């Protein structure tokens, strides 16, 4: 079952890359990122990669992120994230390094609505300037459903008065056989990409009991400020 779904995901990836329409160069940044959850398991390490592809003329487009997280307790995870972006048509270049901690205030396994916070210090890889990004996390787990909502407050490296406010919402249903089907939406209210909102389906396939999970999401713009159709391919490995 998992292998058939993985094959379908790769086929969808190839089709989407061939057919995604380009957007005008003036379209703002406001790209899909990830939805944070409250899933710390003591002693567990997680490695996550994200490749986000955008079909548009703006040279500041595709993103690639790698995140390493380690759960030091049931309530706390520490992590580091490396962010790269396609700049000036020269390929992906390292742009930011983030040092983050995720603190679970209320565990969604114990209460109806779990709550947590993930502050991070963002370091510009070129100038060394410091910025910040803070996720406020709410999560509900009920039977086969997992629903997570994020409010994200950010400041630009070297410009702490340049504030951004973003949102993200994700609902997943466990279909059994290590397959999840979800719906995700997000966007920006203030700051970079303000007025950019998007939504789309997500497919997650686990490749084994202890193996990685593969995720494919295709997101459509909900407003003219969004950067066009976006494709996110993600891998997630816990050990």
Tab-separated table of C-alpha atoms in Angstrom:
chain	number	residue	atom	x	y	z
A	1	UNK	CA	0.000	0.000	0.000
A	2	UNK	CA	2.749	2.446	0.997
A	3	UNK	CA	4.808	1.710	-2.123
A	4	UNK	CA	1.812	2.299	-4.426
A	5	UNK	CA	1.043	5.621	-2.717
A	6	UNK	CA	4.697	6.659	-2.914
A	7	UNK	CA	4.675	5.928	-6.645
A	8	UNK	CA	1.553	8.035	-7.038
A	9	UNK	CA	3.202	10.868	-5.128
A	10	UNK	CA	6.245	10.843	-7.422
A	11	UNK	CA	3.967	10.827	-10.479
A	12	UNK	CA	2.072	13.826	-9.104
A	13	UNK	CA	5.394	15.582	-8.433
A	14	UNK	CA	6.510	15.151	-12.048
A	15	UNK	CA	3.147	16.247	-13.428
A	16	UNK	CA	2.976	19.321	-11.194
A	17	UNK	CA	6.474	20.453	-12.110
A	18	UNK	CA	5.593	20.257	-15.772
A	19	UNK	CA	2.305	22.112	-15.517
A	20	UNK	CA	2.587	24.731	-12.760
A	21	UNK	CA	1.990	28.145	-14.346
A	22	UNK	CA	4.459	30.987	-13.875
A	23	UNK	CA	3.465	34.103	-11.953
A	24	UNK	CA	4.441	37.723	-12.640
A	25	UNK	CA	7.774	38.964	-11.309
A	26	UNK	CA	6.074	41.480	-9.027
A	27	UNK	CA	4.362	38.756	-6.992
A	28	UNK	CA	5.421	39.032	-3.356
A	29	UNK	CA	7.125	36.400	-1.233
A	30	UNK	CA	4.662	34.605	1.001
A	31	UNK	CA	5.567	31.010	0.474
A	32	UNK	CA	4.244	27.946	2.212
A	33	UNK	CA	6.365	26.776	5.131
A	34	UNK	CA	5.545	24.066	7.658
A	35	UNK	CA	2.939	23.660	10.370
A	36	UNK	CA	4.485	23.016	13.782
A	37	UNK	CA	3.015	20.385	16.137
A	38	UNK	CA	3.558	19.222	19.710
A	39	UNK	CA	5.169	15.804	19.338
A	40	UNK	CA	8.188	15.596	21.647
A	41	UNK	CA	9.241	12.070	22.662
A	42	UNK	CA	12.163	12.018	25.112
A	43	UNK	CA	15.439	10.939	23.521
A	44	UNK	CA	14.062	11.012	19.968
A	45	UNK	CA	15.871	12.860	17.176
A	46	UNK	CA	14.065	14.069	14.052
A	47	UNK	CA	15.560	15.104	10.723
A	48	UNK	CA	13.242	16.948	8.350
A	49	UNK	CA	13.858	18.363	4.883
A	50	UNK	CA	11.574	20.571	2.818
A	51	UNK	CA	11.852	21.499	-0.842
A	52	UNK	CA	9.371	24.193	-1.873
A	53	UNK	CA	9.096	24.891	-5.592
A	54	UNK	CA	7.397	27.988	-7.014
A	55	UNK	CA	6.745	28.607	-10.701
A	56	UNK	CA	7.240	32.337	-11.238
A	57	UNK	CA	9.623	34.786	-12.877
A	58	UNK	CA	10.951	36.289	-9.635
A	59	UNK	CA	14.498	34.910	-9.111
A	60	UNK	CA	13.895	34.728	-5.359
A	61	UNK	CA	11.819	31.594	-5.538
A	62	UNK	CA	12.466	27.997	-4.511
A	63	UNK	CA	13.288	27.186	-0.892
A	64	UNK	CA	15.099	24.292	0.759
A	65	UNK	CA	15.172	23.723	4.525
A	66	UNK	CA	16.796	21.096	6.719
A	67	UNK	CA	15.840	20.848	10.395
A	68	UNK	CA	17.420	18.765	13.151
A	69	UNK	CA	15.459	18.432	16.415
A	70	UNK	CA	16.108	16.461	19.587
A	71	UNK	CA	13.579	15.955	22.386
A	72	UNK	CA	15.290	16.418	25.735
A	73	UNK	CA	12.037	15.750	27.632
A	74	UNK	CA	8.312	15.246	27.081
A	75	UNK	CA	7.921	19.021	27.092
A	76	UNK	CA	11.031	20.338	25.349
A	77	UNK	CA	12.707	19.954	21.948
A	78	UNK	CA	15.855	21.751	20.821
A	79	UNK	CA	16.699	22.219	17.160
A	80	UNK	CA	18.689	23.890	14.425
A	81	UNK	CA	17.387	24.769	10.955
A	82	UNK	CA	19.290	25.677	7.794
A	83	UNK	CA	17.352	27.665	5.184
A	84	UNK	CA	18.378	28.123	1.550
A	85	UNK	CA	16.742	30.054	-1.274
A	86	UNK	CA	17.202	30.313	-5.022
A	87	UNK	CA	18.807	33.740	-5.490
A	88	UNK	CA	19.491	35.613	-8.769
A	89	UNK	CA	19.026	32.450	-10.803
A	90	UNK	CA	22.272	30.938	-9.472
A	91	UNK	CA	20.796	28.011	-7.568
A	92	UNK	CA	20.129	27.501	-3.882
A	93	UNK	CA	22.228	29.539	-1.458
A	94	UNK	CA	22.290	29.270	2.329
A	95	UNK	CA	20.416	32.300	3.681
A	96	UNK	CA	19.522	31.661	7.336
A	97	UNK	CA	20.420	29.509	10.317
A	98	UNK	CA	17.801	29.145	13.033
A	99	UNK	CA	18.327	28.034	16.639
A	100	UNK	CA	15.003	26.940	18.100
A	101	UNK	CA	13.298	25.411	21.125
A	102	UNK	CA	9.789	23.949	21.273
A	103	UNK	CA	8.050	23.951	24.636
A	104	UNK	CA	4.805	22.020	25.168
A	105	UNK	CA	2.667	23.837	27.722
A	106	UNK	CA	-0.363	21.514	27.465
A	107	UNK	CA	0.016	18.043	25.937
A	108	UNK	CA	-2.699	17.302	23.306
A	109	UNK	CA	-2.693	13.679	24.507
A	110	UNK	CA	-3.816	14.849	27.955
A	111	UNK	CA	-6.155	17.777	27.285
A	112	UNK	CA	-8.704	18.621	24.550
A	113	UNK	CA	-6.495	21.379	23.102
A	114	UNK	CA	-2.712	21.193	23.357
A	115	UNK	CA	-0.752	24.428	23.533
A	116	UNK	CA	2.910	25.230	22.958
A	117	UNK	CA	5.416	27.815	21.814
A	118	UNK	CA	8.490	27.617	19.591
A	119	UNK	CA	10.808	30.650	19.703
A	120	UNK	CA	13.854	30.739	17.434
A	121	UNK	CA	16.788	33.021	16.797
A	122	UNK	CA	17.344	33.592	13.065
A	123	UNK	CA	20.890	34.323	11.867
A	124	UNK	CA	21.511	35.829	8.423
A	125	UNK	CA	24.241	33.625	6.918
A	126	UNK	CA	25.830	36.522	5.003
A	127	UNK	CA	25.795	39.437	7.439
A	128	UNK	CA	25.423	37.626	10.750
A	129	UNK	CA	22.494	39.901	11.634
A	130	UNK	CA	19.979	38.483	14.106
A	131	UNK	CA	16.224	38.179	13.752
A	132	UNK	CA	13.533	36.047	15.357
A	133	UNK	CA	10.603	33.754	14.612
A	134	UNK	CA	8.088	32.549	17.212
A	135	UNK	CA	5.374	29.936	16.617
A	136	UNK	CA	2.341	29.873	18.901
A	137	UNK	CA	0.938	26.352	18.538
A	138	UNK	CA	-2.473	24.802	19.207
A	139	UNK	CA	-3.228	21.152	18.435
A	140	UNK	CA	-6.252	18.852	18.725
A	141	UNK	CA	-6.050	15.057	18.408
A	142	UNK	CA	-9.325	13.184	18.157
A	143	UNK	CA	-9.451	9.631	16.829
A	144	UNK	CA	-7.936	9.536	13.317
A	145	UNK	CA	-7.851	13.338	13.107
A	146	UNK	CA	-4.991	15.687	13.974
A	147	UNK	CA	-5.595	19.436	13.655
A	148	UNK	CA	-2.866	22.007	14.263
A	149	UNK	CA	-3.010	25.797	14.107
A	150	UNK	CA	-0.063	28.210	14.195
A	151	UNK	CA	0.279	31.954	14.632
A	152	UNK	CA	3.809	33.076	13.719
A	153	UNK	CA	5.436	36.337	14.771
A	154	UNK	CA	8.748	37.233	13.122
A	155	UNK	CA	11.307	40.022	12.960
A	156	UNK	CA	13.769	40.479	10.094
A	157	UNK	CA	17.494	39.907	10.751
A	158	UNK	CA	19.083	43.258	11.612
A	159	UNK	CA	15.675	44.996	11.678
A	160	UNK	CA	13.751	43.998	14.804
A	161	UNK	CA	11.157	46.693	14.132
A	162	UNK	CA	10.270	44.982	10.817
A	163	UNK	CA	7.580	42.655	12.177
A	164	UNK	CA	5.700	39.937	10.318
A	165	UNK	CA	2.538	38.096	11.354
A	166	UNK	CA	1.636	34.818	9.647
A	167	UNK	CA	-0.855	31.982	10.092
A	168	UNK	CA	-1.045	28.290	9.216
A	169	UNK	CA	-3.702	25.603	9.662
A	170	UNK	CA	-3.414	21.876	8.997
A	171	UNK	CA	-5.949	19.019	9.356
A	172	UNK	CA	-4.859	15.394	8.792
A	173	UNK	CA	-6.816	12.154	8.725
A	174	UNK	CA	-5.111	8.821	9.295
A	175	UNK	CA	-6.256	6.442	6.547
A	176	UNK	CA	-4.402	3.459	7.988
A	177	UNK	CA	-1.504	1.608	6.383
A	178	UNK	CA	0.868	4.504	7.236
A	179	UNK	CA	-1.035	6.905	4.952
A	180	UNK	CA	-2.356	10.341	5.925
A	181	UNK	CA	-4.433	12.722	3.862
A	182	UNK	CA	-4.556	16.362	4.868
A	183	UNK	CA	-5.624	19.859	3.993
A	184	UNK	CA	-3.372	22.838	4.731
A	185	UNK	CA	-3.788	26.591	4.449
A	186	UNK	CA	-1.742	29.600	5.458
A	187	UNK	CA	-0.673	33.104	4.657
A	188	UNK	CA	0.634	36.463	5.812
A	189	UNK	CA	-1.183	39.342	7.497
A	190	UNK	CA	1.747	41.692	8.161
A	191	UNK	CA	5.287	41.915	6.812
A	192	UNK	CA	6.819	39.956	3.944
A	193	UNK	CA	4.139	38.742	1.562
A	194	UNK	CA	1.333	40.568	3.400
A	195	UNK	CA	-1.990	39.612	1.827
A	196	UNK	CA	-0.610	36.336	0.460
A	197	UNK	CA	-2.818	33.333	1.303
A	198	UNK	CA	-2.874	29.792	-0.091
A	199	UNK	CA	-4.398	26.337	0.494
A	200	UNK	CA	-4.092	22.809	-0.813
A	201	UNK	CA	-4.096	19.039	-0.200
A	202	UNK	CA	-1.279	17.058	1.398
A	203	UNK	CA	-0.440	13.346	1.121
A	204	UNK	CA	1.842	11.623	3.668
A	205	UNK	CA	3.193	8.095	3.172
A	206	UNK	CA	5.235	6.200	5.764
A	207	UNK	CA	7.802	3.883	4.175
A	208	UNK	CA	8.159	1.525	7.118
A	209	UNK	CA	7.651	1.159	10.843
A	210	UNK	CA	10.930	2.929	11.576
A	211	UNK	CA	11.595	4.385	8.145
A	212	UNK	CA	11.086	7.893	6.796
A	213	UNK	CA	7.786	9.513	5.910
A	214	UNK	CA	7.369	11.226	2.561
A	215	UNK	CA	5.001	14.156	2.141
A	216	UNK	CA	3.756	15.891	-0.973
A	217	UNK	CA	1.643	19.051	-0.920
A	218	UNK	CA	0.284	21.178	-3.764
A	219	UNK	CA	-0.926	24.670	-2.858
A	220	UNK	CA	-3.021	27.087	-4.891
A	221	UNK	CA	-3.028	30.873	-4.394
A	222	UNK	CA	-6.120	32.298	-2.711
A	223	UNK	CA	-5.175	35.942	-3.380
A	224	UNK	CA	-3.317	37.872	-6.086
A	225	UNK	CA	-0.511	38.573	-3.616
A	226	UNK	CA	0.358	34.879	-3.320
A	227	UNK	CA	3.391	33.754	-5.363
A	228	UNK	CA	1.412	31.290	-7.497
A	229	UNK	CA	1.096	27.518	-7.315
A	230	UNK	CA	3.584	25.950	-4.927
A	231	UNK	CA	4.786	22.371	-4.573
A	232	UNK	CA	6.278	21.130	-1.293
A	233	UNK	CA	8.138	17.842	-1.048
A	234	UNK	CA	9.111	16.845	2.490
A	235	UNK	CA	10.906	13.977	4.172
A	236	UNK	CA	10.742	13.252	7.885
A	237	UNK	CA	12.893	10.680	9.691
A	238	UNK	CA	12.723	9.957	13.428
A	239	UNK	CA	15.169	7.755	15.292
